[in-house]
Coordinates of C-alpha atoms in Angstrom, one line a residue:
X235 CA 0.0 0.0 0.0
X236 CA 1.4 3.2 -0.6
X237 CA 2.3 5.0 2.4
X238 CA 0.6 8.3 3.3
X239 CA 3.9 10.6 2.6
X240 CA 3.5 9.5 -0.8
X241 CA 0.0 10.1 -1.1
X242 CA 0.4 13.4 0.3
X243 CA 3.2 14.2 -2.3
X244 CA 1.4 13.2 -5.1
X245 CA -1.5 15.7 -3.8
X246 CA 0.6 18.7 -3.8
X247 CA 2.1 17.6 -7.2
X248 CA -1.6 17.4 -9.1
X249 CA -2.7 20.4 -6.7
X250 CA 0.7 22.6 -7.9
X251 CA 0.2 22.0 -11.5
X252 CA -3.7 22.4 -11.9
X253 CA -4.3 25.4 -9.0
X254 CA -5.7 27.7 -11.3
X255 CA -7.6 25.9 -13.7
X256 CA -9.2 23.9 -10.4
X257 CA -9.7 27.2 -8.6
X258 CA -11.1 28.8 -11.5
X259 CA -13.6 25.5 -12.3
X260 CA -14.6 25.8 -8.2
X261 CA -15.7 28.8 -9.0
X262 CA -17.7 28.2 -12.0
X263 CA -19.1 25.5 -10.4
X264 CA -20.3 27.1 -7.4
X265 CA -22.2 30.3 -9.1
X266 CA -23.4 27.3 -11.7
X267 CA -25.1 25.1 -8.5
X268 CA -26.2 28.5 -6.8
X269 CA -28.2 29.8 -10.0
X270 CA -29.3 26.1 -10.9
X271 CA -31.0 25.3 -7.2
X272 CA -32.2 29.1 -7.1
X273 CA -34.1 28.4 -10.2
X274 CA -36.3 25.6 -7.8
X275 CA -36.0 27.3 -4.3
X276 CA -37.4 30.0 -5.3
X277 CA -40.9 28.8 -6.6
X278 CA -40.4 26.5 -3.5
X279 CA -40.4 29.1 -1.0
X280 CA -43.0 30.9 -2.6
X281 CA -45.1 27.7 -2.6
X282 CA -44.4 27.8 1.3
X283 CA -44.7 31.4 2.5
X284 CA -47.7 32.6 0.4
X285 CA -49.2 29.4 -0.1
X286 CA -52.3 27.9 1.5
X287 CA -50.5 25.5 3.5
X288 CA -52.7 23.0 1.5
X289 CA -50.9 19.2 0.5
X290 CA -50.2 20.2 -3.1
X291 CA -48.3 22.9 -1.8
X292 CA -46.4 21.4 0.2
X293 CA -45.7 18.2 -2.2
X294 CA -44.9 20.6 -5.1
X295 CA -42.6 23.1 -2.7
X296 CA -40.4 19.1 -1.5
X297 CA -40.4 18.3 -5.5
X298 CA -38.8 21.2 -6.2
X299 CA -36.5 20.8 -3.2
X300 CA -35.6 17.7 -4.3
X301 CA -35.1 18.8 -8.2
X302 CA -32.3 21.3 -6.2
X303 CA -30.7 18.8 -5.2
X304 CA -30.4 16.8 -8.0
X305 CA -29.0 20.2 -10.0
X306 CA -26.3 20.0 -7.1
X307 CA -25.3 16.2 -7.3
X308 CA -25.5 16.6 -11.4
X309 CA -22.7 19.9 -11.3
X310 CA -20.9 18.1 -8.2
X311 CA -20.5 14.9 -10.6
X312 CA -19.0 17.1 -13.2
X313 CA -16.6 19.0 -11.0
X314 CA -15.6 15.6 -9.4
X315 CA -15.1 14.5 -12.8
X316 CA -13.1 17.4 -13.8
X317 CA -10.6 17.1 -10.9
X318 CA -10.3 13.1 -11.4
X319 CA -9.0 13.9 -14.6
X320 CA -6.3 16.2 -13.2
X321 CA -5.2 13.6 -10.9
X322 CA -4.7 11.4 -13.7
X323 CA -3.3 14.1 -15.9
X324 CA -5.1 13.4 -18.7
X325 CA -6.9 16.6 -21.4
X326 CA -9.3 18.4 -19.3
X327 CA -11.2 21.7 -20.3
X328 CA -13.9 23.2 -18.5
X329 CA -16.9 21.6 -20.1
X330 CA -16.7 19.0 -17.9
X331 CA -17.9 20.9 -15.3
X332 CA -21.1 19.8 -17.4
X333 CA -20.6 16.4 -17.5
X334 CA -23.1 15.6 -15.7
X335 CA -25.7 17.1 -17.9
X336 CA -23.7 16.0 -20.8
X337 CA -24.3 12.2 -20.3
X338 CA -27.9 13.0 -18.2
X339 CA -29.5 9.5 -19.3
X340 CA -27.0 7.7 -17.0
X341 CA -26.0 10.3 -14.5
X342 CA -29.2 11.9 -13.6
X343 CA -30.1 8.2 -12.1
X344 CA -27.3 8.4 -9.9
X345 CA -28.4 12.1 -8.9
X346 CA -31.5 11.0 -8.0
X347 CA -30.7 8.4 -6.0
X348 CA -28.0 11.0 -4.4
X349 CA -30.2 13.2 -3.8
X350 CA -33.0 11.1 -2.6
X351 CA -30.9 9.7 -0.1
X352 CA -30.1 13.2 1.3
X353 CA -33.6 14.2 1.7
X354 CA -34.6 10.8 3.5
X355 CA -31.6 11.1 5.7
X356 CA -32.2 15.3 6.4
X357 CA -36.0 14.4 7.3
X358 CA -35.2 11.8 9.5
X359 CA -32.9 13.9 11.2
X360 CA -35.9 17.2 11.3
X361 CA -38.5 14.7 13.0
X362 CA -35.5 13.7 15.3
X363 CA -34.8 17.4 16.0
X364 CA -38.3 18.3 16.5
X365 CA -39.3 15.4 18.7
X366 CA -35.9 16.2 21.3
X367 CA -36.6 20.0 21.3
X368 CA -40.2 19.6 22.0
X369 CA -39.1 16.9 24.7
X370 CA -36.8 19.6 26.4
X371 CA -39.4 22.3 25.8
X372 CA -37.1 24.5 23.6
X373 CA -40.9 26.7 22.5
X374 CA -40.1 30.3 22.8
X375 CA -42.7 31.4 26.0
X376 CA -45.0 34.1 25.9
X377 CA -42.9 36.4 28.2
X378 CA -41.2 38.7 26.5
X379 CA -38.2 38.5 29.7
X380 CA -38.3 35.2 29.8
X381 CA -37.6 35.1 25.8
X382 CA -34.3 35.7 26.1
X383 CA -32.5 32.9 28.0
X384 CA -35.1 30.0 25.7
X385 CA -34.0 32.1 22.4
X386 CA -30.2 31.5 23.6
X387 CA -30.9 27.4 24.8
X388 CA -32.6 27.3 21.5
X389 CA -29.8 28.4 19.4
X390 CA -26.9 25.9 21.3
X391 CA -29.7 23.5 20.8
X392 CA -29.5 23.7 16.9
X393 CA -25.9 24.1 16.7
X394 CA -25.5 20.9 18.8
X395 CA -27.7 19.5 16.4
X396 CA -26.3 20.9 13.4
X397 CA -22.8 19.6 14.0
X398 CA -24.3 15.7 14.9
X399 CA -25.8 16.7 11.4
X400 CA -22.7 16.8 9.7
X401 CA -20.9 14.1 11.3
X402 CA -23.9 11.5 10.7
X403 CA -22.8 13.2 6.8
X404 CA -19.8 12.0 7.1
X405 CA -20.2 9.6 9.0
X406 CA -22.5 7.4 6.2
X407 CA -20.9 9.3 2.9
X408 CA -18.0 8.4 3.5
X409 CA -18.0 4.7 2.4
X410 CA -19.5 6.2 -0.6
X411 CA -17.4 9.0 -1.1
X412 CA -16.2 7.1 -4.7
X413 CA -19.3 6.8 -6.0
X414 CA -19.1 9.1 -8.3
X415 CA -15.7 7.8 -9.3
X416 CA -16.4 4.3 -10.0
X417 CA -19.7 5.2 -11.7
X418 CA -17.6 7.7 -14.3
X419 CA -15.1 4.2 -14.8
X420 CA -17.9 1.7 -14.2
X421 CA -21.3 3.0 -16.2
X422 CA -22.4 -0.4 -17.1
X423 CA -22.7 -1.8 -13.2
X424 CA -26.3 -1.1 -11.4
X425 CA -26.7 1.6 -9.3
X426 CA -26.5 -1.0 -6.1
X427 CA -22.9 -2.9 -7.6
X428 CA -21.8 0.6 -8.0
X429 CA -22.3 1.7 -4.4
X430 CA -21.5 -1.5 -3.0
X431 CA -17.9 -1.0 -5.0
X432 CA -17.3 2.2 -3.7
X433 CA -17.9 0.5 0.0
X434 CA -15.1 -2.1 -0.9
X435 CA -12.9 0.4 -2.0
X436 CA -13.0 2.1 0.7
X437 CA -12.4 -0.3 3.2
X438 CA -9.5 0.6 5.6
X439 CA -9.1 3.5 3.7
X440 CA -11.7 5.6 5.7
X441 CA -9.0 7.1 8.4
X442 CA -6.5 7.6 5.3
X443 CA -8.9 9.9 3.9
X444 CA -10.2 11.7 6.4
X445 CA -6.1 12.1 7.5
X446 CA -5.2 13.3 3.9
X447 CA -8.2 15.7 3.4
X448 CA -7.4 17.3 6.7
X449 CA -3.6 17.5 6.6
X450 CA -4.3 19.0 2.5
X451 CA -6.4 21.6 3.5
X452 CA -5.2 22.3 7.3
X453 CA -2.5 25.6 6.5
X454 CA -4.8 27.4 4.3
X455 CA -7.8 26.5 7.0
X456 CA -5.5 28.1 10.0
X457 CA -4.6 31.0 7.6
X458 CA -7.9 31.6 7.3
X459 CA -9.0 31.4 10.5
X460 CA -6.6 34.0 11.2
X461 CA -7.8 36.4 8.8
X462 CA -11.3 35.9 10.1
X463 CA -10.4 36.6 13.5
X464 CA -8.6 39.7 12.1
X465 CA -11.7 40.6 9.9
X466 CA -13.8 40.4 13.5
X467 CA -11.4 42.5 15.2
X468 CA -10.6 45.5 13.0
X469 CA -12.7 48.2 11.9
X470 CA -14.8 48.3 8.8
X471 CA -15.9 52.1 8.7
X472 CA -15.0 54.3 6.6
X473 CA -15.3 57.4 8.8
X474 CA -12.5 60.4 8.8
X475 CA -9.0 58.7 10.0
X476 CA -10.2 55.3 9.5
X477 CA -9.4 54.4 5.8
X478 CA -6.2 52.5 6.3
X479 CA -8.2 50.3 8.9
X480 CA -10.6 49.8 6.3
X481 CA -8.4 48.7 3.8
X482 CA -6.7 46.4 6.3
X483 CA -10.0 44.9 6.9
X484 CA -10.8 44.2 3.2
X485 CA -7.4 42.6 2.6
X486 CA -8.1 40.0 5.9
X487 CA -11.8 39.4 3.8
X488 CA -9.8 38.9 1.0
X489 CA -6.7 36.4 2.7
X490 CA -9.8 34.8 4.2
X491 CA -11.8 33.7 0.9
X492 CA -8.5 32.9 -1.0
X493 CA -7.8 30.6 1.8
X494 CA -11.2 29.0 2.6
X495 CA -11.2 28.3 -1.7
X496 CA -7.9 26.8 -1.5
X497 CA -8.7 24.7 1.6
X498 CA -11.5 23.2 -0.1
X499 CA -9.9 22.7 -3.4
X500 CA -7.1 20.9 -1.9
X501 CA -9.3 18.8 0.2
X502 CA -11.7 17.7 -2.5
X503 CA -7.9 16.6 -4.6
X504 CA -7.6 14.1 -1.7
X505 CA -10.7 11.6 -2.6
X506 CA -9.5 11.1 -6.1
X507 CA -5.6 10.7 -5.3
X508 CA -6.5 7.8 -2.8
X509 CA -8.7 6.9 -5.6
X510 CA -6.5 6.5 -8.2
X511 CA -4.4 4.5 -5.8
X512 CA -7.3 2.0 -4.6
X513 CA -8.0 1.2 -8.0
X514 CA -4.0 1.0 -9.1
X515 CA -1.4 1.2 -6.4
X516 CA 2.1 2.2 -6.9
X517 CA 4.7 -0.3 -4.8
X518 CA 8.2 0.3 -4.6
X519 CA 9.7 -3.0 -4.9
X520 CA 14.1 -3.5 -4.1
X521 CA 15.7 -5.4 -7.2
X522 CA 19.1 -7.0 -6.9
X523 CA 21.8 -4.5 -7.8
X524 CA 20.0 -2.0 -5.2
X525 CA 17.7 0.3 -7.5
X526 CA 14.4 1.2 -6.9
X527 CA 11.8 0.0 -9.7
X528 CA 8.3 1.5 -9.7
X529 CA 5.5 -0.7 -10.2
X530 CA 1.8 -0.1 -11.3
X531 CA -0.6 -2.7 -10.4
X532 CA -4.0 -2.4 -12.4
X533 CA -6.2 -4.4 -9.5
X534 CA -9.1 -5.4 -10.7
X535 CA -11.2 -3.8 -7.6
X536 CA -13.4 -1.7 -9.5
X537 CA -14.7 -5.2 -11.0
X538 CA -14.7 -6.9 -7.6
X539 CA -12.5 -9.9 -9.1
X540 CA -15.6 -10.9 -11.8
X541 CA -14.0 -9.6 -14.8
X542 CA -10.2 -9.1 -13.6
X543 CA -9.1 -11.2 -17.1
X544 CA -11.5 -9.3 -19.0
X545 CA -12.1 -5.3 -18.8
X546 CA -9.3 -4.7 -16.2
X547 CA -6.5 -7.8 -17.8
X548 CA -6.6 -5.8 -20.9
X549 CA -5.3 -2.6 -20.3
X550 CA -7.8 -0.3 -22.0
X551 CA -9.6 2.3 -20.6
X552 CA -13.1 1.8 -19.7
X553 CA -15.9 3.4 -21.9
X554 CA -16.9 6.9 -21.3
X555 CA -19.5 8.8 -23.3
X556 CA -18.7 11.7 -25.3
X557 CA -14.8 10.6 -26.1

């Protein structure tokens, strides 16, 4: 197995040699998925705020929820996609930001199921919250005093829960954090085979990548951390005296988003480096007049042993649409 020094080389080598093109594909993904899913929470919102509160409402306003979600998974595919292809340095442009609309008849599948399983898993987890704040009677009273201290329980309450939220996230996506991966190498396989690949992949690998995503992204996290705290602590205005304070200020916001960008960047380069090396690790083997030989073993994991003489015992790449 290749050891995690490697790994983490081998990050800052892809990262190094794609920074802008990824940071400027982030980006374009980002105001792509906050256009697309404001297109459907919109009309959802509406359906909730001015609407009679009737069922079709509320089943049109979750449709449309839902159809938000699967915008995101669809652009996430694409961007995932986009930075596999980095890792493995093959051509890359930024269409494939759009790959996921590009091939929709077997991606948008995929994005349903994605998505579906988000919304089951968010629900569950709003009934849950519900139940334990009613249980601890988190209702705001009628006493205007008396407002205060349930107002400030109430909001530890939901960051408590907000943050068991996120690690439940994690704590299930994470054995199907290749999905996406092995469906782009793998399109033939059912949706189940596919996610049940992605588990085996990941197997024993689940500490490695939480390591390698924290250790990529942990400088630019601290330096932004730092900037924020600056951002909170110096002056914004822009009275009399006070412009060199606000310039200082918009240079911290500025150190802050560069870093926060970076840190993400770098962290989603971590799934598909320890993908590439599930699916074909590098050993370092000792022959006898004392060199080091590298060599690349294509393991048939992706296939889960069934067709290890066939599509993997080749050497060609697996179908992919459009190419």
């Amino acid at each position: 197995m290749t050891s995690f020094k490697q790994l983490f080389a081998r990050l800052n080598q892809v990262f190094a040699a794609n920074r802008g093109n990824a940071l400027f594909a982030l980006f374009l993904t980002l105001l792509c998925e906050t256009v697309g899913m404001m297109c459907f929470f919109l009309p959802s919102l509406m359906l909730l705020t001015h609407g009679a509160g009737a069922f079709n409402d509320v089943f049109f306003a979750l449709l449309l929820v839902f159809c938000a979600l699967v915008v995101w998974v669809l652009f996430q595919y694409g961007f995932l996609v986009l930075i596999l292809r980095m890792v493995r340095r093959e051509f890359v442009t930024l269409g494939y930001v759009f790959y996921g609309f590009r091939s929709l008849r077997r991606t948008l599948p995929l994005a349903a199921v994605v998505a579906g399983a988000v919304c089951l898993l968010s629900f569950a987890f709003a009934v849950l919250s519900h139940l334990l704040s009613a249980r601890l009677g988190l209702a705001l009273p009628a006493d205007g005093m008396a407002q205060f201290a349930a107002l400030g329980k109430s909001v530890r309450f939901v960051g408590v829960m907000l943050a068991a939220y996120l690690l439940l996230l994690v704590a299930v996506g994470i054995h199907f954090v290749f999905i996406f991966y092995v469906h782009y190498d793998r399109a033939e396989g059912n949706l189940l085979s596919l996610f049940g690949k992605s588990a085996r992949l990941m197997r024993g690998r689940r500490f490695r990548l939480l390591g390698l995503a924290l250790r990529a992204g942990a400088r630019n996290l601290a330096l932004a951390a730092v900037a924020l705290l600056a951002v909170l602590f110096v002056p914004a205005t822009n009275e009399a005296g006070s412009g060199g304070l606000s310039l200082v200020s918009a240079l911290c916001n500025l150190v802050y988003l560069v870093n926060v960008y970076t840190a993400l960047l770098r962290m989603y380069f971590a799934v598909p480096v320890l993908y590439t090396d599930a699916v074909s690790p590098t050993l370092d083997v000792r022959v006898p007049d004392g060199d080091s030989v590298v060599l690349a073993e294509a393991a048939a994991l992706l296939a889960g042993g069934e067709d290890a003489d066939g599509a993997a015992g080749d050497g060609a790449e697996p179908p992919r649409d459009g190419e």
